[in-house]
XYZ file of C-alpha atoms in Angstrom:
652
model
C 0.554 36.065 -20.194
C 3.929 34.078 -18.991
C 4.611 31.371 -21.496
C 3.748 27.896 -20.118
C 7.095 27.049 -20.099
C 8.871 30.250 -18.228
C 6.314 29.536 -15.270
C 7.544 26.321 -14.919
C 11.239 27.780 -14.620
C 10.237 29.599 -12.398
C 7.534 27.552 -10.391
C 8.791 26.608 -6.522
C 6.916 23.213 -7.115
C 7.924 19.877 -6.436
C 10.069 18.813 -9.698
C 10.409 22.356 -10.997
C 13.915 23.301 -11.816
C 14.435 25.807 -9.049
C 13.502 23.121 -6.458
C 15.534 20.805 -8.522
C 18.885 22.570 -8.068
C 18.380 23.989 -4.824
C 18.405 19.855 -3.504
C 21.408 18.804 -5.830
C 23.028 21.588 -3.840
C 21.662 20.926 -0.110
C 22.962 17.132 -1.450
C 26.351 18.677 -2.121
C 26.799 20.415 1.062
C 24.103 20.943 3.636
C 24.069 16.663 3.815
C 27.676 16.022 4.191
C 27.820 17.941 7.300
C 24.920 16.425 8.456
C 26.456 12.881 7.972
C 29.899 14.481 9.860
C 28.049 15.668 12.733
C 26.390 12.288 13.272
C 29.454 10.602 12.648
C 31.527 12.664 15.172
C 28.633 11.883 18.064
C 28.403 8.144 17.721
C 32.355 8.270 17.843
C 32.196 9.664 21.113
C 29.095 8.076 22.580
C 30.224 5.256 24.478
C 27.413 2.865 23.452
C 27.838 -0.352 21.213
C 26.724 0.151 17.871
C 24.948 -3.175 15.777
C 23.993 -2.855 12.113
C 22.167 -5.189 9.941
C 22.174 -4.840 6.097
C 21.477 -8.294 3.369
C 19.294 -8.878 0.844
C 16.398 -10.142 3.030
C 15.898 -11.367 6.803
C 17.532 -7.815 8.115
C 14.599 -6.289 9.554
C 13.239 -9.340 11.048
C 16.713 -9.824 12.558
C 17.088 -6.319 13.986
C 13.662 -6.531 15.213
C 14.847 -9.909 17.264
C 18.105 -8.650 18.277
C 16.574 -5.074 19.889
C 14.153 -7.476 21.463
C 17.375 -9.716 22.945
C 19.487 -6.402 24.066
C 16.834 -5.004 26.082
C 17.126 -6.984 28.525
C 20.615 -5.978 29.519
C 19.908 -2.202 29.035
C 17.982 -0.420 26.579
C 18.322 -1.105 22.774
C 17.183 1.466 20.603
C 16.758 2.233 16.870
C 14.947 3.640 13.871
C 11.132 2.753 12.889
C 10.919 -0.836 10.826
C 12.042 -0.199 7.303
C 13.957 3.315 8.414
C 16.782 2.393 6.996
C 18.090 4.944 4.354
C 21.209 7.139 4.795
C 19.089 9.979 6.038
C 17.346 7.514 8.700
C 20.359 6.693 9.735
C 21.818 10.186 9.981
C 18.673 11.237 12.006
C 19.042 8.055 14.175
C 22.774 9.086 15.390
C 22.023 12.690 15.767
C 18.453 12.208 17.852
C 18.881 8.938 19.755
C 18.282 8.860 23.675
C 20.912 9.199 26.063
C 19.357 6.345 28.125
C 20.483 3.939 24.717
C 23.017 1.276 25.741
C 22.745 -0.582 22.350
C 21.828 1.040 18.867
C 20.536 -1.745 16.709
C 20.177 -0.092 13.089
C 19.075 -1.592 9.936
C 21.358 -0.545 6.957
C 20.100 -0.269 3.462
C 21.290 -0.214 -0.110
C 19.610 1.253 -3.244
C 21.215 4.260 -3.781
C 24.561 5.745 -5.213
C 27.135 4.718 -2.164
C 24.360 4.142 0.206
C 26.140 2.007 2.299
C 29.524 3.363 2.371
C 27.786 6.844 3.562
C 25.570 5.022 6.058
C 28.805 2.973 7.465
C 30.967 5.796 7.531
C 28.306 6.801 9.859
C 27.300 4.100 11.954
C 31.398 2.526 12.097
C 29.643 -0.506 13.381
C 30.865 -2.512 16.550
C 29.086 -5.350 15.745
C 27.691 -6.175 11.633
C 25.664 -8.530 10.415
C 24.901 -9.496 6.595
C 22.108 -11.844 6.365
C 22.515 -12.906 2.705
C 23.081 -11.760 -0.446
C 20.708 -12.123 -3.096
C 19.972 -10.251 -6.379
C 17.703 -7.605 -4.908
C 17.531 -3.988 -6.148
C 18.390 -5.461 -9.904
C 18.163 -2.854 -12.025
C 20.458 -0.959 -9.633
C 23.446 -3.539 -9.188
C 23.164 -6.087 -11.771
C 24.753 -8.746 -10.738
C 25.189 -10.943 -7.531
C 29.319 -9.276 -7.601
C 28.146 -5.926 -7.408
C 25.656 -6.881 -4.250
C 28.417 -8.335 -2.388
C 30.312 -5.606 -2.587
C 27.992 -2.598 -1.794
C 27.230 -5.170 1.137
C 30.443 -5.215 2.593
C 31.182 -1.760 2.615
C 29.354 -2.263 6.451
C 31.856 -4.977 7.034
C 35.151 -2.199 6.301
C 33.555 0.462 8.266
C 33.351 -1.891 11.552
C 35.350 -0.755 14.242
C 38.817 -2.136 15.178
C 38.000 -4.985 17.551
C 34.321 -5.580 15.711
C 33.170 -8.343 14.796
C 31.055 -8.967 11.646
C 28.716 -11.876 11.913
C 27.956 -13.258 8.546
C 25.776 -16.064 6.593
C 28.335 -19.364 6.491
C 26.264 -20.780 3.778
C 26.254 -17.850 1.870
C 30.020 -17.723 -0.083
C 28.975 -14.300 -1.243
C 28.091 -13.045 1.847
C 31.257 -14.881 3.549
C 33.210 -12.800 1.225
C 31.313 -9.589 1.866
C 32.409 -10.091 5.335
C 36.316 -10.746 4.800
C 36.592 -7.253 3.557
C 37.931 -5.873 7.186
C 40.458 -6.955 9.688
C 37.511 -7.591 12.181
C 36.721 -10.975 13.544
C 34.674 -12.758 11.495
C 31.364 -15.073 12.857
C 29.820 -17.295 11.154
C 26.224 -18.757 11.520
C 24.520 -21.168 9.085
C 23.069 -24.851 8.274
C 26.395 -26.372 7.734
C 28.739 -27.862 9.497
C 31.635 -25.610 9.705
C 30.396 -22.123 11.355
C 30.158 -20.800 14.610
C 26.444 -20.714 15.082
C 24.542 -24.096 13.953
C 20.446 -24.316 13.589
C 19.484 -27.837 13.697
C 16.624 -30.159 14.368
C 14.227 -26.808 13.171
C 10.747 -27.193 12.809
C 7.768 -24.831 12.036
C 4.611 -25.001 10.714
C 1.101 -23.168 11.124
C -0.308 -23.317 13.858
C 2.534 -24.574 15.159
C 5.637 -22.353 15.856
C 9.187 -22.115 14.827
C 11.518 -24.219 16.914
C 15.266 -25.157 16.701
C 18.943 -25.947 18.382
C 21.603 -23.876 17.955
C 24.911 -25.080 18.744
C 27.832 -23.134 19.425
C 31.247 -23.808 20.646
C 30.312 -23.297 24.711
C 26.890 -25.714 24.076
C 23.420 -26.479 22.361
C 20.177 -23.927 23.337
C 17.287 -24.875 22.147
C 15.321 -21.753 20.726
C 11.553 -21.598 20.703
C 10.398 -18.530 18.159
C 6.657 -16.797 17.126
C 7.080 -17.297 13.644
C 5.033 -19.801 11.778
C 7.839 -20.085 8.514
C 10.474 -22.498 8.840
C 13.371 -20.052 6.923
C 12.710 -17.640 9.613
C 15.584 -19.970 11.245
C 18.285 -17.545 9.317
C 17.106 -14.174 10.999
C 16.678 -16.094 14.605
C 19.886 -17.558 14.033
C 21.649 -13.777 12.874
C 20.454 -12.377 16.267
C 20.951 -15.290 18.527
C 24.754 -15.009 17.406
C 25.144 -11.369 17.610
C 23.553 -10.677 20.915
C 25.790 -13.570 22.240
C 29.058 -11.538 20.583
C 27.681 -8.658 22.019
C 27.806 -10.080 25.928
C 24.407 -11.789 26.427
C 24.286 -15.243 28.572
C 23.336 -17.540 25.906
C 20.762 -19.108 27.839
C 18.857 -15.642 28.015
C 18.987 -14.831 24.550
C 17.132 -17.997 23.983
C 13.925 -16.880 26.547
C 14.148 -13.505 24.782
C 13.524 -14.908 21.359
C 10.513 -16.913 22.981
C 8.842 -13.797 23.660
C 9.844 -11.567 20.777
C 7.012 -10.461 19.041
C 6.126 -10.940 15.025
C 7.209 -8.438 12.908
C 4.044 -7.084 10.752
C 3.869 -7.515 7.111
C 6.678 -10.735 7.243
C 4.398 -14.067 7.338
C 2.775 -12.322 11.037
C -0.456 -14.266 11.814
C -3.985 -12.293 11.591
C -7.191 -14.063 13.018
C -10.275 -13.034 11.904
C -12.641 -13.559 15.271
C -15.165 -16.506 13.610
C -12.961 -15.822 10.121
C -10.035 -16.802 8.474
C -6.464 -16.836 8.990
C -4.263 -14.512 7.503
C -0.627 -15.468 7.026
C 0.727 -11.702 5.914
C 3.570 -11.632 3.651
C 3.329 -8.175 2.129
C 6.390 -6.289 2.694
C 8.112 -6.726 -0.598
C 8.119 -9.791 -3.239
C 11.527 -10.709 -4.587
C 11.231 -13.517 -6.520
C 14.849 -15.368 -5.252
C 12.052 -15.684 -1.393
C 9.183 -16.013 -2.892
C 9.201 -20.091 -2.662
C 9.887 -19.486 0.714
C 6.558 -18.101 1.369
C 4.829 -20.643 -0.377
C 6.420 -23.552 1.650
C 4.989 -22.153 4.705
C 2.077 -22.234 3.248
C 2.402 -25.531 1.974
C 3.540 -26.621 5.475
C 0.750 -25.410 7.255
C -2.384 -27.271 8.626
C -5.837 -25.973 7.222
C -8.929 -27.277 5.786
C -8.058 -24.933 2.714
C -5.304 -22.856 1.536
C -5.694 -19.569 -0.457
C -2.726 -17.740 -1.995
C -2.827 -14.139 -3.236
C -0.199 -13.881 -5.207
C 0.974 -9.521 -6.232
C 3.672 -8.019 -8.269
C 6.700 -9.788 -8.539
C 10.120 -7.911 -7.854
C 14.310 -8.426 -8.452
C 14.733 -10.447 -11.382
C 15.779 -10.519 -14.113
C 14.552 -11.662 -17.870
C 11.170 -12.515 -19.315
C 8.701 -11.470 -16.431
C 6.090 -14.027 -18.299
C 8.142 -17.277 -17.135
C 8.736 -15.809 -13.354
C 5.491 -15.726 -12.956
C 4.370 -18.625 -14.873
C 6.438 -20.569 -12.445
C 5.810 -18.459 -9.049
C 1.683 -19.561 -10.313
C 2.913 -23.163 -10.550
C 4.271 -23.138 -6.943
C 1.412 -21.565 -5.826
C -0.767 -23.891 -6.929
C 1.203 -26.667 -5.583
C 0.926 -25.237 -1.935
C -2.450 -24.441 -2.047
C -5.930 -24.989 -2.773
C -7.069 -21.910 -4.756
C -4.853 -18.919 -6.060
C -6.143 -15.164 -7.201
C -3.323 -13.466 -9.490
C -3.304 -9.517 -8.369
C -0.185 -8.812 -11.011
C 0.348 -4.954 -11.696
C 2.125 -5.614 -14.749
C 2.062 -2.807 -17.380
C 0.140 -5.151 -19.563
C -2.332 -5.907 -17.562
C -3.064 -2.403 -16.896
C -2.930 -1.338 -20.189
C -5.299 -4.603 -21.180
C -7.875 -2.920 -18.751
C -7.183 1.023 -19.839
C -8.549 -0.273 -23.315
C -11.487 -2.430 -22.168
C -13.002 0.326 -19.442
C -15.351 2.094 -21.743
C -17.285 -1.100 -23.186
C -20.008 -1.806 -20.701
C -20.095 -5.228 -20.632
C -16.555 -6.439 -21.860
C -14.576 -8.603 -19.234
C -11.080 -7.608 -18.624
C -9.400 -10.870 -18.936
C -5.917 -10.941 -16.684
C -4.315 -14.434 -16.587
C -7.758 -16.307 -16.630
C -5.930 -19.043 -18.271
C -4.275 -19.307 -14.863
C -7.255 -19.731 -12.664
C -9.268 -23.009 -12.022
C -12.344 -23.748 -10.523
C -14.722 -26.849 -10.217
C -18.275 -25.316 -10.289
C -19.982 -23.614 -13.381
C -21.481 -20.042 -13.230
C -24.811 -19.313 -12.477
C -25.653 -16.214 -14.660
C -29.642 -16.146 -12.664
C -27.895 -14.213 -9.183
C -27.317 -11.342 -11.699
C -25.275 -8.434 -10.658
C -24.628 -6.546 -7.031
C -22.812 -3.492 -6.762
C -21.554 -1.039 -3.833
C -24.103 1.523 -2.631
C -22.844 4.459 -0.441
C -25.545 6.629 -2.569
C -22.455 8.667 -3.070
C -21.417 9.530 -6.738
C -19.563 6.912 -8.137
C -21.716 4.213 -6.531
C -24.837 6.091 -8.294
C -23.003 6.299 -11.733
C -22.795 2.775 -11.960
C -26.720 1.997 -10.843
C -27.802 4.652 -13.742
C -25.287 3.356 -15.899
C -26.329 -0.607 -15.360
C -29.972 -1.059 -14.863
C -32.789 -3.774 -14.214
C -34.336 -4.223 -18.004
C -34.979 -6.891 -20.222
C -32.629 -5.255 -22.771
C -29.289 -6.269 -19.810
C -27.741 -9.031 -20.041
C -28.924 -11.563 -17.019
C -25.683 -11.707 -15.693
C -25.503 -7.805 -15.923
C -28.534 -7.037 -14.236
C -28.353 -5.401 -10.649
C -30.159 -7.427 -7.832
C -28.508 -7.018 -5.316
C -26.901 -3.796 -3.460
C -24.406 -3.645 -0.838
C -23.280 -1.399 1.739
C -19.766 -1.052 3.618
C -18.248 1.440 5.184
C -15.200 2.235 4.123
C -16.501 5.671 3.039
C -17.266 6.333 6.872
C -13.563 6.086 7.889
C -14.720 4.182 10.619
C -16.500 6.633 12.331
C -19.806 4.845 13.565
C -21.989 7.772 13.162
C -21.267 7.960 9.813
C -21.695 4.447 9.356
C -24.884 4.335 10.910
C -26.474 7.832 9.059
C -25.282 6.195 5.523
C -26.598 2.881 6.058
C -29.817 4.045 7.034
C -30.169 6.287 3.989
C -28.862 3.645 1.583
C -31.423 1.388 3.173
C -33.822 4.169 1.627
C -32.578 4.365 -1.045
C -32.956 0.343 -1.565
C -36.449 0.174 -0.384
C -36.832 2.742 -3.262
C -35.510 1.370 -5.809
C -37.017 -2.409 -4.720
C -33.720 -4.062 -4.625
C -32.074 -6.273 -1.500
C -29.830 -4.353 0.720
C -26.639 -6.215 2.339
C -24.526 -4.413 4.717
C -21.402 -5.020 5.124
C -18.926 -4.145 7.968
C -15.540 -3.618 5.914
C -13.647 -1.716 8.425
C -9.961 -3.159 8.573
C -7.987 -1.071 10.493
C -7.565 -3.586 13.230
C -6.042 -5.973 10.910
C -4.121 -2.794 7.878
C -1.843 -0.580 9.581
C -2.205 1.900 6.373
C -3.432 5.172 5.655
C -7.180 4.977 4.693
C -5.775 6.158 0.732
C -3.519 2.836 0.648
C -5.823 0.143 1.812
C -9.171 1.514 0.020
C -8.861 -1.375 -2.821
C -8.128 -4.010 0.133
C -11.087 -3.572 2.062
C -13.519 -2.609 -1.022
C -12.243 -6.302 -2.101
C -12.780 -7.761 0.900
C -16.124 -6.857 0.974
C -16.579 -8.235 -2.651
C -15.491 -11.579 -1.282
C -16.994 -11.346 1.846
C -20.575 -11.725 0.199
C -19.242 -13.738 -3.338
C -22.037 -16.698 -3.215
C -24.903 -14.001 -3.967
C -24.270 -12.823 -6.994
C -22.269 -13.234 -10.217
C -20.965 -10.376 -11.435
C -19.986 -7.836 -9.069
C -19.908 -3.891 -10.703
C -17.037 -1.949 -8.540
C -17.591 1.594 -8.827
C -13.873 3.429 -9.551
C -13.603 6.641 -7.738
C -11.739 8.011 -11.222
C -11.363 8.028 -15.076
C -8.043 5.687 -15.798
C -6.835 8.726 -17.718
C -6.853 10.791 -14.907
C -5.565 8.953 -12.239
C -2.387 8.713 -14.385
C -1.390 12.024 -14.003
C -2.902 13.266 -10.720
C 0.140 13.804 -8.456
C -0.004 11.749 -5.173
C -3.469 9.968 -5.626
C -2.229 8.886 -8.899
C -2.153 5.253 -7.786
C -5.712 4.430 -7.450
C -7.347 4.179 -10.325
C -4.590 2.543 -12.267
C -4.653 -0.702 -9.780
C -8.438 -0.496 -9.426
C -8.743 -0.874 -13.754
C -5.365 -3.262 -13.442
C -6.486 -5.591 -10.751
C -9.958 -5.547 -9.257
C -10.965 -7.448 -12.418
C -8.584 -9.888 -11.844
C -10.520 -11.028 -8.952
C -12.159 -12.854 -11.571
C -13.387 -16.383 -11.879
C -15.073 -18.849 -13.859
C -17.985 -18.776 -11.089
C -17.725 -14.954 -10.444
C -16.872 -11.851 -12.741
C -15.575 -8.282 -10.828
C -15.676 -5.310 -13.677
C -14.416 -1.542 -12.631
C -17.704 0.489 -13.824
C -17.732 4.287 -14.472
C -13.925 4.634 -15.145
C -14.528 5.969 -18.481
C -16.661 9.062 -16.785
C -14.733 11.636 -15.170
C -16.144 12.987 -11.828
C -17.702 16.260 -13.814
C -19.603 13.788 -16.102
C -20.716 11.572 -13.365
C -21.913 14.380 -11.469
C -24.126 15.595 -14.360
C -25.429 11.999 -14.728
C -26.551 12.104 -10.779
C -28.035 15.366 -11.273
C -30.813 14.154 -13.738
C -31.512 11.328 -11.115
C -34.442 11.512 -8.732
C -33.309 9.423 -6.210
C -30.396 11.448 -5.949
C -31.850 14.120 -5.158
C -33.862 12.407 -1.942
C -30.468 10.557 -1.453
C -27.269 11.658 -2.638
C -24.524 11.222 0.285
C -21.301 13.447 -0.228
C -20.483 14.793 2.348
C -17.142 14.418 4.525
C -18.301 15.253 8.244
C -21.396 12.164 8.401
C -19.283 11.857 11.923
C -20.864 15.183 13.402
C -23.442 14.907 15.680
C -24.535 18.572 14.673
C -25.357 17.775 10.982
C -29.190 19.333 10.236
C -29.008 17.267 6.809
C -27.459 13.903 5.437
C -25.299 16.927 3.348
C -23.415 19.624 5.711
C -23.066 21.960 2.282
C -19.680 23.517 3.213
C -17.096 20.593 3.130
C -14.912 21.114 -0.188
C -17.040 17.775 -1.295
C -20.567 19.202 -0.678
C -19.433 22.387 -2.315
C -18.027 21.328 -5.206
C -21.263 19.174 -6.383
C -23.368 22.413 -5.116
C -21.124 24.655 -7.173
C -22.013 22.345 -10.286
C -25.696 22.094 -9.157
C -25.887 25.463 -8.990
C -24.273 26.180 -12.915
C -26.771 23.850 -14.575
C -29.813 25.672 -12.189
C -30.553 22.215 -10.146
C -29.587 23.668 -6.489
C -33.066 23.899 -5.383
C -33.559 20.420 -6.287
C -31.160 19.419 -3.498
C -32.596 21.516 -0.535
C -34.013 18.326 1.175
C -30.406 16.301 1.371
C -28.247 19.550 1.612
C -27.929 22.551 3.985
C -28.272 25.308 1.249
C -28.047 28.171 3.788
C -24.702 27.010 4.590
C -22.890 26.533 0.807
C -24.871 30.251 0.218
C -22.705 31.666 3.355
C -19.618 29.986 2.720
C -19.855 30.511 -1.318
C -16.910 32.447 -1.566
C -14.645 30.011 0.770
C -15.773 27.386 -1.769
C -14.625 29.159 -5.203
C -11.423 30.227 -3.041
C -10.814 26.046 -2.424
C -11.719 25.161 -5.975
C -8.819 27.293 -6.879
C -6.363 26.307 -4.747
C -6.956 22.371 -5.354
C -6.913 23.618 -9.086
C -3.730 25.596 -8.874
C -1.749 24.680 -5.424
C 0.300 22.180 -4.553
C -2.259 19.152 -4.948
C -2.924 20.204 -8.485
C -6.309 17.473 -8.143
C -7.422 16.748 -11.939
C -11.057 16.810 -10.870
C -10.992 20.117 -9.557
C -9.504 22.088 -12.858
C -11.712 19.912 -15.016
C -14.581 21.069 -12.028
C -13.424 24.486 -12.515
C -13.016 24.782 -16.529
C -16.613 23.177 -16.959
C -17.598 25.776 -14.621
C -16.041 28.541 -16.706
C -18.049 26.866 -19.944
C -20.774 26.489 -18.799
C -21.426 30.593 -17.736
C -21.247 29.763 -14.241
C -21.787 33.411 -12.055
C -18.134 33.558 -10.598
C -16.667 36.003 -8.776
C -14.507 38.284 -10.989
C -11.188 37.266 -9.274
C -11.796 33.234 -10.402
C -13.105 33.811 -13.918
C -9.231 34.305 -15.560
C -8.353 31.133 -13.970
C -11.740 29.539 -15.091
C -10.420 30.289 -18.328
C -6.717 29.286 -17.644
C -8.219 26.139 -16.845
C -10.684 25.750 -20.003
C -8.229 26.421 -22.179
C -10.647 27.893 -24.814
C -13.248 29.821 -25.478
C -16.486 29.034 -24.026
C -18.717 26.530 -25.322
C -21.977 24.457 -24.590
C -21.593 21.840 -22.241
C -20.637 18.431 -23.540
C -23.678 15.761 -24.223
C -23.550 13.348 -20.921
C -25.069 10.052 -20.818
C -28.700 9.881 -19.993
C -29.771 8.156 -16.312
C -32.865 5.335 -16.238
């Protein structure tokens, strides 16, 4: 057998050495004739050419300014955020001939990003926003900003203009770096472009005057926050440099649109108001966010309040402070920090049934005392996880009163908002309720109207949402993590999941209201054992992945990788029969060998999922009847010899 450490020489997988030194040479020499090629093609395009770098404000201001500029032709550029030195390079190379005006957002981050991107773009119009101490443990120091900032201002064309941030010396200086003309817009008195008399304020909307050297305009913008006044501002000047009538750059800002993510407005129809300010957290604009909170007019104010980024020193005073602020602006505040700490706090705490994970409840304050008698509710999709944790917390005397489960609740974020689905696991949870004698809420959790993320990335959002969507009826809420902590670590792209849902569902908690991860110290082979002794389960266990087809005989299809894997399992400890009534055995039987052949390639391929090698060794150990071309990587995946099955907690 090749040594562990020769296959991963020679492996072709993402981080092996191979693919390792085949990119630092395509970085070497396929890219720089990439970025030539680009740069030779804007050079002879004909078309005027805007870029907009600074520490924040430059999306927002692109956004505007594309917004302004297609009025007098067509303005084009990359996707919001797009703004690396490959997004660029793909940007000159693909955009349409039709383009009059390339508006392109310029990043920084990595080694010379903006002297590559600006060698590039060579700019005919650029605009810093500001510079701040973003990206600190790449530059440092404000110095070392400014200057990776005006490496856009020295590769503006001769006869540019760079439009810069007059109350901002270090961005003034940024912006002397060239022999273009320099602009200058601001709050003082001595630039080019000066917002006064601004107002804003929710529900109200951003208004101002900007006067110039040919007049005043007064500008009426969508944006609830009063500092959006810098990116309106940034555009309003360069679209005026770049030939727009003054007068219609001000109607053009009236009907720009929000840009999602930075303090848009979401309305909940008969709900609340949503004031979204997700897209990154440096702490220097933090305060800004708050002040439009603070500013706005609402019977009550809620901040959430997430991972604090760019700064620099003791993390524990940023965001004792950033909490003070908070607090000031609003009514209530929930603390959803990702710090290390917090996450290791709750790694050591997940195994102890009924310890609380404490995460800055110092912090929090509320008026009314708990009331232990509304017990415990907990999600119930009647899928495995949400199983685990009703066998693993039940109804008895010898529970805690707090701890006991009353109440269960059903959303359906498991259906990916396919209604079928919704609809056929409702009505079998609703079963599965009557059964077991407990109240049944349901829940309609589907966010996509309101999340513009993959279903992966938003899964703790809308769980949470559905926690707080129902908060008066119980106390203590059980949420049922889809992993062990120890395994979500260290399986490739998913790896995110269970870390945040151990490091910050429990700090949803109150004084009022406790929310505990349950069944994260189980991995998905020992939870599936656990179902297996159930008998509900076995009238009610919902797996399967295609609840949206019509065609489905069973609540279980038996031949989605999910079905098969639990049948494979069922089938090793002699339970398969047990499941005829919720599964389609004919169909795992005639699709068998498709199943092992999936097992190994989640095992062994590119996804390299823990739960299917842990799936796949307990398979091996426990004598499973596998084909004789999976049993050496049964074993490869065991890592020993084979032995009894390991003791699993007993169900009620």
């Amino acid at each position: 057998m090749i040594p562990r450490d020769a296959r991963r020489w020679f492996s072709l997988k993402r981080g092996s050495p191979i693919r390792a030194a085949f990119g630092a040479l395509r970085m070497r020499t396929i890219e720089p004739a990439r970025r030539a090629a680009a740069a030779i093609r804007r050079r002879f395009s004909g078309k005027t050419f805007i870029g907009v770098t600074g520490s924040s404000g430059k999306t927002t201001t692109t956004s505007i300014l594309r917004h302004i500029l297609d009025e007098n032709g067509m303005a084009w550029g990359p996707e919001r955020g797009r703004n690396g030195v490959g997004d660029i390079r793909r940007a000159l190379l693909n955009y349409p001939r039709a383009a009059t005006h390339l508006v392109i957002e310029v990043g920084a981050g990595e080694t010379a990003a903006l002297a590559k991107s600006a060698a590039m773009l060579q700019p005919d119009i650029a605009v810093i926003t500001m510079v701040r101490l973003e990206h600190y443990s790449y530059f440092r120091t404000l110095e070392n900003v400014a200057a990776e900032k005006g490496r856009l201002a020295e590769g503006t064309r001769p006869g540019g203009v760079v439009v810069v941030n007059g109350d901002d010396p270090m961005a003034v200086e940024a912006g002397r770096r060239t022999s273009a003309r320099l602009v200058t817009f601001g709050l003082g008195e001595n630039v080019d472009y000066r917002a006064v008399d601004i107002a804003a304020g929710y529900p109200g909307r951003l208004s101002l005057t900007i006067e110039t050297a040919g007049g005043a305009y007064r500008v009426e913008a969508p944006f609830v926050a009063r500092h959006f006044w810098l990116p309106v501002t940034a555009a309003f000047a360069a679209a005026v440099e770049a030939g727009v009538d003054p007068d219609i750059a001000a109607q053009r800002i009236a009907t720009c649109p929000e840009v999602f993510h930075r303090m848009n407005v979401v309305a909940v129809p008969d709900g609340p108001v949503f004031l979204l300010d997700t897209a990154k957290a440096p702490y220097h604009s933090l305060f800004l966010a708050f002040d439009a909170v603070a500013s706005a007019v609402a019977p009550r104010k809620r901040i959430v309040l997430g991972k604090i980024s760019d700064y620099a020193g003791n993390p524990a005073k940023k965001y004792r402070d950033a909490y003070a602020a908070a607090r000031a602006a609003s009514d209530d505040e929930i603390l959803l920090d990702a710090l290390r700490t917090s996450v290791q706090a709750a790694a050591g705490t997940v195994d102890r049934r009924w310890k609380r994970v404490r995460i800055n409840a110092a912090a929090r304050r509320e008026t009314r005392q708990p009331d232990f008698s509304l017990g415990a509710a907990t999600g119930m999709s009647c899928g495995i996880d949400s199983l685990t944790t009703f066998a693993l917390h039940p109804d008895v005397e010898a529970t805690p009163e707090q701890f006991r489960l009353k109440l269960l609740v059903h959303n359906d974020i498991g259906a990916h908002a396919a209604p079928l689905a919704r609809v056929r696991q409702f009505d079998n949870a609703k079963r599965f309720a009557a059964g077991a004698g407990l109240p049944l809420v349901g829940v309609a959790a589907d966010l996509s109207p309101y999340s513009r993320s993959p279903f992966i990335k938003n899964h703790i959002l809308r769980s949470a949402a559905a926690m707080l969507a129902i908060g008066h009826l119980f106390h203590t809420w059980h949420h049922s993590a889809g992993q062990s902590f120890s395994g979500a670590v260290s399986s490739g792209r998913f790896s995110g999941i269970g870390a945040v849902e151990a490091g910050e569902v429990p700090a949803l908690s109150t004084r009022r209201r406790t929310f505990r991860v349950a069944g994260n110290h189980m991995s998905r082979v020992e939870k599936t054992g656990l179902v297996m002794d159930m008998t509900e389960a076995q009238r009610h266990l919902a797996v399967c992945i295609r609840g949206h087809d019509p065609g489905l005989r069973k609540i279980n299809c038996g031949q989605c990788y999910k079905c098969a894997a639990f049948l494979l399992q069922a089938e090793a400890e002699g339970k398969l029969e047990a499941f005829g009534d919720t599964f389609d055995l004919d169909g795992f039987r005639a699709g068998r060998s498709h199943a092992w052949f999936r097992l190994l390639r989640h095992s062994f391929g590119d996804r390299r999922l823990n739960y299917d090698r842990d799936l796949l060794a307990h398979l091996w150990r426990m004598g499973a009847a596998m084909p004789a071309w999976v049993a050496p990587f049964g074993r490869l995946a065991a890592g020993r010899r084979r032995c009894a099955p390991d003791k699993r907690p007993t169900a009620r």
